[in-house]
Coordinates of N, CA and C and ligand atoms in Angstrom, one line a residue:
X52 N 5.8 60.9 111.9 CA 5.5 61.3 110.5 C 6.4 62.4 110.0
X53 N 7.0 62.1 108.8 CA 8.0 63.1 108.3 C 7.2 64.2 107.5
X54 N 7.7 65.4 107.7 CA 7.0 66.6 107.0 C 7.3 66.5 105.5
X55 N 6.3 66.7 104.7 CA 6.6 66.7 103.2 C 7.3 68.0 102.9
X56 N 8.4 68.0 102.2 CA 9.1 69.2 101.8 C 8.2 70.0 100.9
X57 N 8.1 71.3 101.1 CA 7.2 72.1 100.2 C 8.0 72.4 98.9
X58 N 7.3 72.6 97.9 CA 7.9 72.8 96.5 C 8.5 74.2 96.6
X59 N 9.7 74.3 95.9 CA 10.3 75.6 95.9 C 9.5 76.7 95.2
X60 N 9.6 77.9 95.7 CA 8.7 78.9 95.1 C 9.2 79.2 93.6
X61 N 8.3 79.5 92.7 CA 8.6 79.8 91.4 C 9.1 81.3 91.4
X62 N 9.7 81.7 90.2 CA 10.1 83.1 90.1 C 8.9 84.0 90.2
X63 N 7.8 83.6 89.6 CA 6.6 84.4 89.7 C 6.1 84.6 91.1
X64 N 6.2 83.5 91.9 CA 5.7 83.6 93.3 C 6.7 84.5 94.1
X65 N 8.0 84.5 93.8 CA 8.9 85.3 94.4 C 8.6 86.8 94.1
X66 N 8.3 87.0 92.8 CA 7.9 88.4 92.4 C 6.7 88.9 93.2
X67 N 5.7 88.0 93.3 CA 4.5 88.4 94.1 C 4.9 88.7 95.5
X68 N 5.8 87.9 96.1 CA 6.2 88.1 97.5 C 6.8 89.5 97.7
X69 N 7.7 89.9 96.8 CA 8.4 91.2 97.0 C 7.5 92.3 96.6
X70 N 6.6 92.1 95.7 CA 5.6 93.1 95.3 C 4.8 93.5 96.5
X71 N 4.4 92.4 97.3 CA 3.6 92.7 98.5 C 4.4 93.3 99.6
X72 N 5.7 92.9 99.7 CA 6.6 93.4 100.7 C 6.8 94.9 100.6
X73 N 6.8 95.4 99.3 CA 7.0 96.8 99.0 C 5.9 97.7 99.6
X74 N 4.8 97.1 99.9 CA 3.7 97.9 100.5 C 4.1 98.6 101.8
X75 N 5.1 98.0 102.5 CA 5.6 98.5 103.8 C 6.2 99.9 103.6
X76 N 6.6 100.2 102.3 CA 7.3 101.4 102.0 C 6.4 102.5 101.5
X77 N 5.1 102.2 101.5 CA 4.1 103.2 100.9 C 3.5 103.9 102.1
X78 N 3.6 105.2 102.2 CA 3.0 106.0 103.2 C 1.7 106.5 102.7
X79 N 0.6 106.2 103.5 CA -0.7 106.7 103.0 C -0.8 108.2 102.7
X80 N -1.5 108.6 101.7 CA -1.8 110.0 101.3 C -0.5 110.6 100.7
X81 N 0.5 109.9 100.3 CA 1.6 110.5 99.6 C 1.6 110.0 98.2
X82 N 2.4 110.7 97.3 CA 2.5 110.2 95.9 C 3.7 109.3 95.8
X83 N 3.5 108.2 95.1 CA 4.4 107.1 95.1 C 5.0 107.0 93.6
X84 N 6.3 106.8 93.5 CA 6.9 106.6 92.2 C 6.8 105.1 91.9
X85 N 6.4 104.8 90.7 CA 6.2 103.4 90.3 C 6.9 103.1 89.0
X86 N 7.7 102.0 89.1 CA 8.5 101.6 88.0 C 7.7 100.7 87.0
X87 N 8.5 99.8 86.3 CA 7.9 99.1 85.2 C 8.4 97.6 85.2
X88 N 7.6 96.7 84.8 CA 8.0 95.3 84.7 C 7.1 94.3 85.3
X89 N 7.4 93.1 85.2 CA 6.5 92.0 85.7 C 6.5 92.0 87.3
X90 N 7.6 92.4 87.9 CA 7.6 92.5 89.4 C 6.8 93.7 89.8
X91 N 7.0 94.8 89.1 CA 6.2 96.0 89.5 C 4.7 95.7 89.3
X92 N 4.4 95.0 88.3 CA 3.0 94.6 88.1 C 2.4 94.0 89.3
X93 N 3.2 93.1 90.0 CA 2.8 92.5 91.2 C 2.6 93.6 92.3
X94 N 3.5 94.5 92.4 CA 3.3 95.6 93.4 C 2.1 96.4 93.1
X95 N 1.8 96.8 91.8 CA 0.6 97.5 91.5 C -0.6 96.8 91.9
X96 N -0.6 95.5 91.6 CA -1.8 94.7 92.0 C -2.0 94.7 93.5
X97 N -0.9 94.5 94.2 CA -0.9 94.5 95.7 C -1.4 95.8 96.3
X98 N -0.9 96.9 95.6 CA -1.3 98.2 96.1 C -2.8 98.4 95.9
X99 N -3.3 98.1 94.7 CA -4.7 98.2 94.5 C -5.6 97.4 95.4
X100 N -5.1 96.2 95.7 CA -5.9 95.3 96.6 C -5.7 95.7 98.1
X101 N -4.7 96.5 98.4 CA -4.4 96.7 99.8 C -5.4 97.6 100.5
X102 N -6.0 98.5 99.7 CA -6.9 99.5 100.4 C -6.1 100.7 100.9
X103 N -4.8 100.7 100.7 CA -4.0 101.9 101.2 C -4.3 103.0 100.3
X104 N -4.7 104.1 100.9 CA -5.1 105.3 100.0 C -3.9 106.1 99.8
X105 N -3.5 106.3 98.5 CA -2.4 107.2 98.2 C -2.9 108.4 97.4
X106 N -2.0 109.5 97.4 CA -2.4 110.7 96.7 C -2.3 110.5 95.2
X107 N -1.6 109.5 94.8 CA -1.5 109.2 93.4 C -0.1 108.6 93.1
X108 N 0.2 108.3 91.9 CA 1.4 107.7 91.5 C 2.0 108.4 90.3
X109 N 3.4 108.5 90.3 CA 4.1 109.0 89.1 C 4.6 107.7 88.5
X110 N 4.3 107.5 87.2 CA 4.6 106.3 86.5 C 5.8 106.4 85.6
X111 N 6.5 105.3 85.4 CA 7.7 105.4 84.5 C 7.4 104.8 83.1
X112 N 6.1 104.5 82.8 CA 5.9 103.9 81.5 C 4.4 103.9 81.2
X113 N 4.1 103.9 79.9 CA 2.7 103.7 79.5 C 2.1 102.5 80.0
X114 N 2.9 101.4 80.0 CA 2.5 100.1 80.5 C 2.0 100.2 82.0
X115 N 2.8 100.8 82.9 CA 2.4 100.9 84.3 C 1.2 101.9 84.4
X116 N 1.2 102.9 83.7 CA 0.1 103.9 83.7 C -1.2 103.2 83.4
X117 N -1.2 102.4 82.3 CA -2.4 101.8 82.0 C -2.9 100.8 83.0
X118 N -1.9 100.0 83.6 CA -2.3 99.1 84.6 C -2.9 99.8 85.9
X119 N -2.2 100.9 86.3 CA -2.7 101.6 87.5 C -4.1 102.2 87.2
X120 N -4.2 102.8 86.1 CA -5.5 103.4 85.8 C -6.6 102.4 85.8
X121 N -6.4 101.2 85.2 CA -7.4 100.2 85.1 C -7.8 99.7 86.5
X122 N -6.8 99.9 87.5 CA -7.1 99.4 88.9 C -7.6 100.6 89.8
X123 N -7.8 101.7 89.2 CA -8.3 102.8 89.9 C -7.3 103.7 90.7
X124 N -6.0 103.5 90.3 CA -5.0 104.3 91.0 C -4.7 105.6 90.1
X125 N -4.8 106.7 90.8 CA -4.6 108.0 90.1 C -3.2 108.1 89.7
X126 N -3.0 108.6 88.4 CA -1.6 108.8 87.9 C -1.3 110.2 87.7
X127 N -0.2 110.7 88.2 CA 0.1 112.1 88.1 C 1.3 112.3 87.1
X128 N 1.5 113.5 86.5 CA 2.6 113.7 85.7 C 3.8 114.0 86.6
X129 N 5.0 113.6 86.1 CA 6.2 113.9 86.9 C 6.4 115.4 87.2
X130 N 5.9 116.2 86.3 CA 6.0 117.7 86.4 C 5.1 118.2 87.5
X131 N 4.2 117.4 88.0 CA 3.2 117.8 89.1 C 3.8 117.7 90.5
X132 N 5.0 117.0 90.6 CA 5.6 116.8 91.9 C 7.0 117.3 91.9
X133 N 7.5 117.8 93.0 CA 8.9 118.2 93.1 C 9.8 117.2 93.7
X134 N 9.1 116.3 94.5 CA 9.9 115.2 95.0 C 8.9 114.1 95.4
X135 N 9.5 112.9 95.6 CA 8.8 111.7 96.0 C 9.5 111.1 97.2
X136 N 8.7 110.5 98.1 CA 9.4 109.8 99.2 C 10.0 108.5 98.7
X137 N 9.3 107.9 97.9 CA 9.8 106.5 97.5 C 9.5 106.2 96.0
X138 N 10.4 105.5 95.4 CA 10.3 105.0 94.1 C 10.4 103.5 94.2
X139 N 9.5 102.7 93.6 CA 9.5 101.3 93.7 C 9.6 100.7 92.3
X140 N 10.7 99.9 92.1 CA 10.9 99.4 90.7 C 11.7 98.1 90.8
X141 N 11.7 97.3 89.7 CA 12.4 96.1 89.6 C 13.8 96.4 89.0
X142 N 14.5 95.3 88.7 CA 15.8 95.4 88.1 C 16.1 94.2 87.3
X143 N 17.0 94.3 86.4 CA 17.5 93.1 85.6 C 18.7 92.5 86.3
X144 N 19.5 93.4 87.0 CA 20.6 92.9 87.8 C 20.8 93.9 89.0
X145 N 21.2 93.4 90.1 CA 21.6 94.3 91.2 C 22.8 93.7 91.9
X146 N 23.8 94.6 92.1 CA 25.1 94.0 92.8 C 25.0 94.3 94.3
X147 N 26.1 94.0 95.0 CA 26.1 94.0 96.4 C 26.2 95.5 97.0
X148 N 26.3 96.4 96.1 CA 26.3 97.8 96.5 C 25.0 98.6 96.1
X149 N 24.1 97.9 95.5 CA 22.8 98.5 95.1 C 22.8 99.1 93.7
X150 N 24.0 98.9 93.0 CA 24.0 99.4 91.6 C 23.2 98.4 90.8
X151 N 22.5 98.9 89.8 CA 21.6 98.0 89.0 C 21.8 98.2 87.5
X152 N 21.4 97.1 86.8 CA 21.1 97.3 85.3 C 19.6 97.2 85.2
X153 N 19.1 98.1 84.4 CA 17.6 98.2 84.2 C 17.4 98.5 82.7
X154 N 16.2 98.2 82.3 CA 15.8 98.6 80.9 C 15.4 97.4 80.1
X155 N 15.3 96.2 80.8 CA 14.8 95.0 80.0 C 13.4 95.3 79.4
X156 N 12.7 96.1 80.1 CA 11.3 96.4 79.6 C 11.3 97.7 78.8
X157 N 12.5 98.2 78.4 CA 12.7 99.4 77.6 C 12.2 100.7 78.2
X158 N 12.0 100.7 79.5 CA 11.5 101.9 80.2 C 12.5 102.7 80.9
X159 N 13.8 102.4 80.6 CA 14.9 102.9 81.5 C 15.0 104.5 81.6
X160 N 14.6 105.2 80.6 CA 14.8 106.6 80.6 C 13.8 107.2 81.6
X161 N 12.5 106.9 81.5 CA 11.5 107.4 82.4 C 11.8 106.8 83.8
X162 N 12.3 105.6 83.9 CA 12.6 105.1 85.2 C 13.6 105.9 85.9
X163 N 14.6 106.3 85.1 CA 15.7 107.1 85.8 C 15.2 108.5 86.2
X164 N 14.3 109.1 85.3 CA 13.7 110.4 85.6 C 12.9 110.3 86.9
X165 N 12.0 109.3 87.1 CA 11.2 109.2 88.3 C 12.1 108.8 89.5
X166 N 13.0 107.9 89.3 CA 13.9 107.6 90.4 C 14.6 108.8 90.9
X167 N 15.0 109.7 90.0 CA 15.7 110.9 90.4 C 14.9 111.9 91.3
X168 N 13.6 111.7 91.2 CA 12.7 112.5 92.0 C 12.6 112.0 93.5
X169 N 13.0 110.8 93.7 CA 12.7 110.1 94.9 C 13.8 110.1 95.9
X170 N 13.4 110.2 97.2 CA 14.4 110.1 98.3 C 14.9 108.7 98.5
X171 N 14.1 107.7 98.3 CA 14.4 106.3 98.5 C 14.0 105.5 97.3
X172 N 15.0 104.7 96.8 CA 14.7 103.8 95.7 C 14.6 102.4 96.3
X173 N 13.4 101.8 96.3 CA 13.2 100.4 96.7 C 13.2 99.5 95.5
X174 N 14.2 98.7 95.4 CA 14.3 97.7 94.3 C 13.6 96.4 94.8
X175 N 12.7 95.9 94.0 CA 12.1 94.6 94.3 C 12.5 93.6 93.2
X176 N 13.1 92.5 93.7 CA 13.7 91.6 92.7 C 13.7 90.2 93.3
X177 N 13.6 89.2 92.4 CA 13.9 87.8 92.9 C 15.4 87.6 92.9
X178 N 15.8 86.5 93.6 CA 17.2 86.4 93.9 C 18.0 86.1 92.6
X179 N 17.4 85.7 91.5 CA 18.1 85.4 90.3 C 18.8 86.7 89.7
X180 N 18.3 87.9 90.3 CA 18.8 89.2 89.7 C 20.1 89.6 90.4
X181 N 20.5 88.9 91.5 CA 21.6 89.4 92.3 C 22.9 88.9 91.6
X182 N 23.9 89.8 91.4 CA 25.1 89.5 90.7 C 26.3 90.0 91.5
X183 N 27.5 89.4 91.3 CA 28.7 90.0 91.9 C 29.2 91.2 91.1
X184 N 29.0 91.2 89.8 CA 29.4 92.4 89.0 C 28.4 92.5 87.9
X185 N 28.0 93.8 87.6 CA 27.1 94.0 86.5 C 27.7 93.6 85.2
X186 N 26.8 93.1 84.3 CA 27.3 92.8 82.9 C 26.9 91.4 82.4
X187 N 26.2 90.7 83.3 CA 25.7 89.4 82.8 C 24.5 89.5 81.9
X188 N 23.6 90.4 82.3 CA 22.4 90.7 81.5 C 22.8 91.7 80.4
X189 N 22.3 91.5 79.2 CA 22.7 92.4 78.1 C 22.2 93.8 78.5
X190 N 23.2 94.8 78.5 CA 22.9 96.1 79.0 C 22.0 96.9 78.0
X191 N 20.8 97.3 78.4 CA 20.0 98.2 77.5 C 20.5 99.6 77.5
X192 N 20.6 100.1 76.3 CA 21.0 101.6 76.1 C 20.0 102.2 75.2
X193 N 19.3 103.2 75.6 CA 18.3 103.9 74.8 C 19.0 104.9 73.9
X194 N 18.8 104.9 72.6 CA 19.6 105.8 71.7 C 18.6 106.5 70.7
X195 N 19.1 107.6 70.3 CA 18.5 108.3 69.2 C 18.7 107.5 67.9
X196 N 17.7 107.1 67.2 CA 17.9 106.2 66.1 C 19.0 106.5 65.1
X197 N 19.3 107.8 64.8 CA 20.3 108.1 63.8 C 21.7 107.8 64.3
X198 N 21.8 107.7 65.7 CA 23.2 107.4 66.3 C 23.4 106.0 66.5
X199 N 22.5 105.1 66.3 CA 22.6 103.7 66.7 C 23.9 103.0 66.1
X200 N 24.2 103.3 64.8 CA 25.3 102.6 64.2 C 26.6 103.1 64.8
X201 N 26.8 104.4 65.1 CA 28.1 104.8 65.6 C 28.2 104.4 67.1
X202 N 27.1 104.4 67.8 CA 27.2 103.9 69.2 C 27.6 102.4 69.2
X203 N 27.0 101.7 68.3 CA 27.4 100.2 68.1 C 28.9 100.1 67.9
X204 N 29.5 101.0 67.1 CA 30.9 100.9 66.8 C 31.7 101.2 68.1
X205 N 31.2 102.2 68.8 CA 31.9 102.6 70.1 C 32.0 101.4 71.0
X206 N 30.9 100.7 71.2 CA 30.9 99.5 72.0 C 31.8 98.4 71.5
X207 N 31.8 98.3 70.1 CA 32.7 97.3 69.5 C 34.2 97.6 69.8
X208 N 34.5 98.9 69.9 CA 35.9 99.3 70.2 C 36.2 98.9 71.6
X209 N 35.2 98.7 72.5 CA 35.5 98.3 73.9 C 35.5 96.8 74.0
X210 N 35.3 96.1 72.9 CA 35.2 94.6 72.9 C 33.8 94.1 73.2
X211 N 32.8 94.9 73.1 CA 31.4 94.5 73.4 C 30.6 94.5 72.1
X212 N 29.5 93.8 72.2 CA 28.6 93.7 71.0 C 27.3 94.3 71.3
X213 N 26.9 95.3 70.5 CA 25.6 96.0 70.7 C 24.6 95.5 69.6
X214 N 23.5 95.1 70.0 CA 22.5 94.6 69.0 C 21.2 95.5 69.2
X215 N 20.7 95.9 68.0 CA 19.4 96.6 68.0 C 18.3 95.7 68.5
X216 N 17.5 96.2 69.4 CA 16.3 95.4 69.9 C 15.2 95.5 68.8
X217 N 15.0 94.4 68.1 CA 14.1 94.3 66.9 C 12.7 94.7 67.3
X218 N 12.1 95.6 66.5 CA 10.7 96.0 66.7 C 10.4 96.8 67.9
X219 N 11.5 97.3 68.6 CA 11.2 98.1 69.9 C 11.4 99.6 69.6
X220 N 10.3 100.3 69.9 CA 10.3 101.7 69.9 C 9.9 102.1 71.3
X221 N 10.7 102.9 71.9 CA 10.4 103.3 73.3 C 9.3 104.3 73.5
X222 N 8.8 104.5 74.7 CA 7.8 105.5 75.0 C 8.3 106.9 74.5
X223 N 9.6 107.0 74.3 CA 10.2 108.3 73.9 C 10.5 108.3 72.4
X224 N 10.0 107.3 71.6 CA 10.2 107.2 70.2 C 11.7 107.0 69.8
X225 N 12.4 106.3 70.7 CA 13.8 106.0 70.4 C 14.0 104.5 70.3
X226 N 15.3 104.1 70.1 CA 15.6 102.6 70.0 C 16.4 102.2 71.2
X227 N 16.4 100.8 71.3 CA 17.2 100.2 72.4 C 18.3 99.3 71.7
X228 N 19.6 99.5 72.2 CA 20.7 98.6 71.9 C 20.8 97.7 73.1
X229 N 21.0 96.4 73.0 CA 21.3 95.5 74.0 C 22.8 95.1 73.9
X230 N 23.6 95.4 74.9 CA 25.0 95.2 74.8 C 25.5 94.1 75.6
X231 N 26.2 93.1 75.0 CA 26.8 92.0 75.7 C 28.3 92.1 75.7
X232 N 28.9 91.3 76.5 CA 30.4 91.3 76.5 C 31.0 92.3 77.4
X233 N 30.2 92.9 78.3 CA 30.7 93.9 79.3 C 30.9 93.3 80.6
X234 N 31.9 93.7 81.4 CA 32.0 93.5 82.8 C 32.2 94.9 83.4
X235 N 31.2 95.3 84.1 CA 31.2 96.7 84.6 C 31.7 96.8 86.0
X236 N 33.0 97.1 86.1 CA 33.6 97.1 87.5 C 33.5 98.4 88.2
X237 N 33.3 99.5 87.5 CA 33.1 100.8 88.1 C 31.8 101.4 87.5
X238 N 30.6 101.0 88.1 CA 29.3 101.4 87.5 C 29.1 102.9 87.4
X239 N 29.6 103.6 88.4 CA 29.4 105.1 88.3 C 30.2 105.7 87.2
X240 N 31.4 105.3 87.1 CA 32.3 105.9 86.0 C 31.7 105.4 84.6
X241 N 31.3 104.2 84.5 CA 30.8 103.7 83.2 C 29.5 104.5 82.8
X242 N 28.6 104.6 83.8 CA 27.4 105.4 83.6 C 27.7 106.8 83.1
X243 N 28.6 107.5 83.8 CA 28.9 108.9 83.5 C 29.5 108.9 82.1
X244 N 30.3 108.0 81.7 CA 31.0 108.0 80.4 C 30.0 107.8 79.3
X245 N 29.3 106.7 79.3 CA 28.4 106.3 78.2 C 27.3 107.3 78.1
X246 N 26.8 107.9 79.2 CA 25.7 108.8 79.1 C 26.1 110.1 78.3
X247 N 27.4 110.4 78.2 CA 27.7 111.6 77.4 C 28.1 111.3 76.0
X248 N 28.0 110.1 75.5 CA 28.2 109.8 74.1 C 27.1 110.4 73.3
X249 N 27.4 111.1 72.2 CA 26.3 111.7 71.4 C 25.3 110.7 70.9
X250 N 24.1 111.0 71.1 CA 23.1 110.1 70.7 C 22.6 109.1 71.7
X251 N 23.3 109.0 72.8 CA 22.8 108.1 73.9 C 21.8 108.9 74.7
X252 N 20.6 108.4 74.9 CA 19.6 109.0 75.7 C 19.8 108.6 77.1
X253 N 19.9 107.3 77.4 CA 20.1 106.8 78.7 C 20.8 105.5 78.7
X254 N 21.8 105.3 79.5 CA 22.4 104.0 79.6 C 21.7 103.3 80.8
X255 N 21.5 102.0 80.7 CA 20.7 101.3 81.7 C 21.5 100.9 83.0
X256 N 22.6 101.5 83.2 CA 23.3 101.3 84.5 C 22.7 102.4 85.5
X257 N 22.3 102.0 86.6 CA 21.7 102.9 87.6 C 22.7 102.9 88.8
X258 N 23.7 103.8 88.7 CA 24.7 103.9 89.8 C 24.4 105.2 90.5
X259 N 24.2 106.3 89.8 CA 23.9 107.6 90.5 C 22.6 107.4 91.2
X260 N 21.6 106.8 90.5 CA 20.3 106.5 91.1 C 20.2 105.1 91.6
X261 N 21.2 104.6 92.4 CA 21.2 103.2 92.8 C 20.1 103.0 93.8
X262 N 19.9 101.7 94.1 CA 18.9 101.3 95.1 C 19.3 101.8 96.5
X263 N 18.4 102.2 97.3 CA 18.6 102.5 98.7 C 18.4 101.2 99.5
X264 N 17.4 100.5 99.1 CA 16.9 99.2 99.7 C 16.6 98.2 98.6
X265 N 16.9 97.0 98.8 CA 16.5 95.9 97.9 C 15.7 94.9 98.7
X266 N 14.5 94.6 98.3 CA 13.7 93.5 98.8 C 13.9 92.4 97.9
X267 N 14.7 91.4 98.3 CA 15.1 90.3 97.5 C 14.3 89.1 97.8
X268 N 13.6 88.5 96.8 CA 12.8 87.3 97.1 C 13.7 86.1 97.0
X269 N 13.7 85.4 98.1 CA 14.6 84.2 98.1 C 13.8 83.0 98.6
X270 N 14.3 81.8 98.5 CA 13.7 80.6 99.0 C 13.3 80.7 100.5
X271 N 14.1 81.5 101.2 CA 13.9 81.6 102.7 C 12.9 82.8 103.0
X272 N 12.4 83.5 102.0 CA 11.6 84.6 102.2 C 12.2 85.9 101.7
X273 N 11.6 87.0 102.1 CA 12.1 88.3 101.6 C 13.3 88.8 102.4
X274 N 14.4 89.0 101.8 CA 15.6 89.6 102.5 C 15.6 91.1 102.2
X275 N 15.8 91.9 103.2 CA 15.9 93.3 103.0 C 17.4 93.7 103.1
X276 N 17.9 94.2 101.9 CA 19.3 94.6 101.8 C 19.3 96.2 101.8
X277 N 20.1 96.8 102.6 CA 20.2 98.3 102.6 C 21.6 98.7 102.1
X278 N 21.6 99.8 101.4 CA 22.9 100.2 100.8 C 23.3 101.6 101.2
Ligands
LIG416 C1 12.0 97.8 82.8 C2 12.9 97.4 83.9 C3 12.5 96.4 84.8 O1 12.5 96.8 86.1 C4 13.4 95.2 84.6 O2 13.4 94.8 83.3 C5 12.9 94.0 85.5 O3 11.7 93.5 85.0 P1 11.0 92.3 85.6 O4 10.4 92.7 86.9 O5 9.9 92.0 84.6 O6 11.9 91.1 85.7 O7 14.0 98.0 84.0 O8 12.6 98.7 81.9

């Protein structure tokens, strides 16, 4: 009798898989940094269901805070901790060195703040997020509203196109530009440059706060990449 080939896992199932795999990085009775997005939602659900007792979570968004509180996970302010062992978050893109593009969910500024508190950044992502070079996904840039037009012109001068994300106001009352037409060959230099343009709150390249580990959901299961 021939074995029936199993159906390939959906992207949603891969997200569930890596959300559960991230539990291995949670040390009981510590405070955990928690990112934002549909993959992180799977991690939050897995954490709540796991019975692992943690001292609380520092959240990167109103969205994750609300989800955690609804599931009985205590949420602390970033100002209440001086460091975190681990920060667990998704990504829109991750390259082979652990550099990421983030901000598809508009939470990039708080994500970078919480990531900066953590000793280890665990990225959880399905394999569609892995890229050779950053720039395929439109790069989110959080900006002070009055500077949006001039920042758009600066990107145009680089040959890129920045579009205002319609109807999006961030948790910090700012706007998001989504930038296409970039190929980011030196993520650290790009991040440092764009971050100091007047009016830029945060650029969605995470090079300084890159991933330490990536749990990548693939058809063969979870691959652990370390950087
Ligand atoms: C939110 C983010 C997310 O981590 C990123 O957009 C990935 O989201 P998802 O897990 O839903 O694919 O940076 O600002």
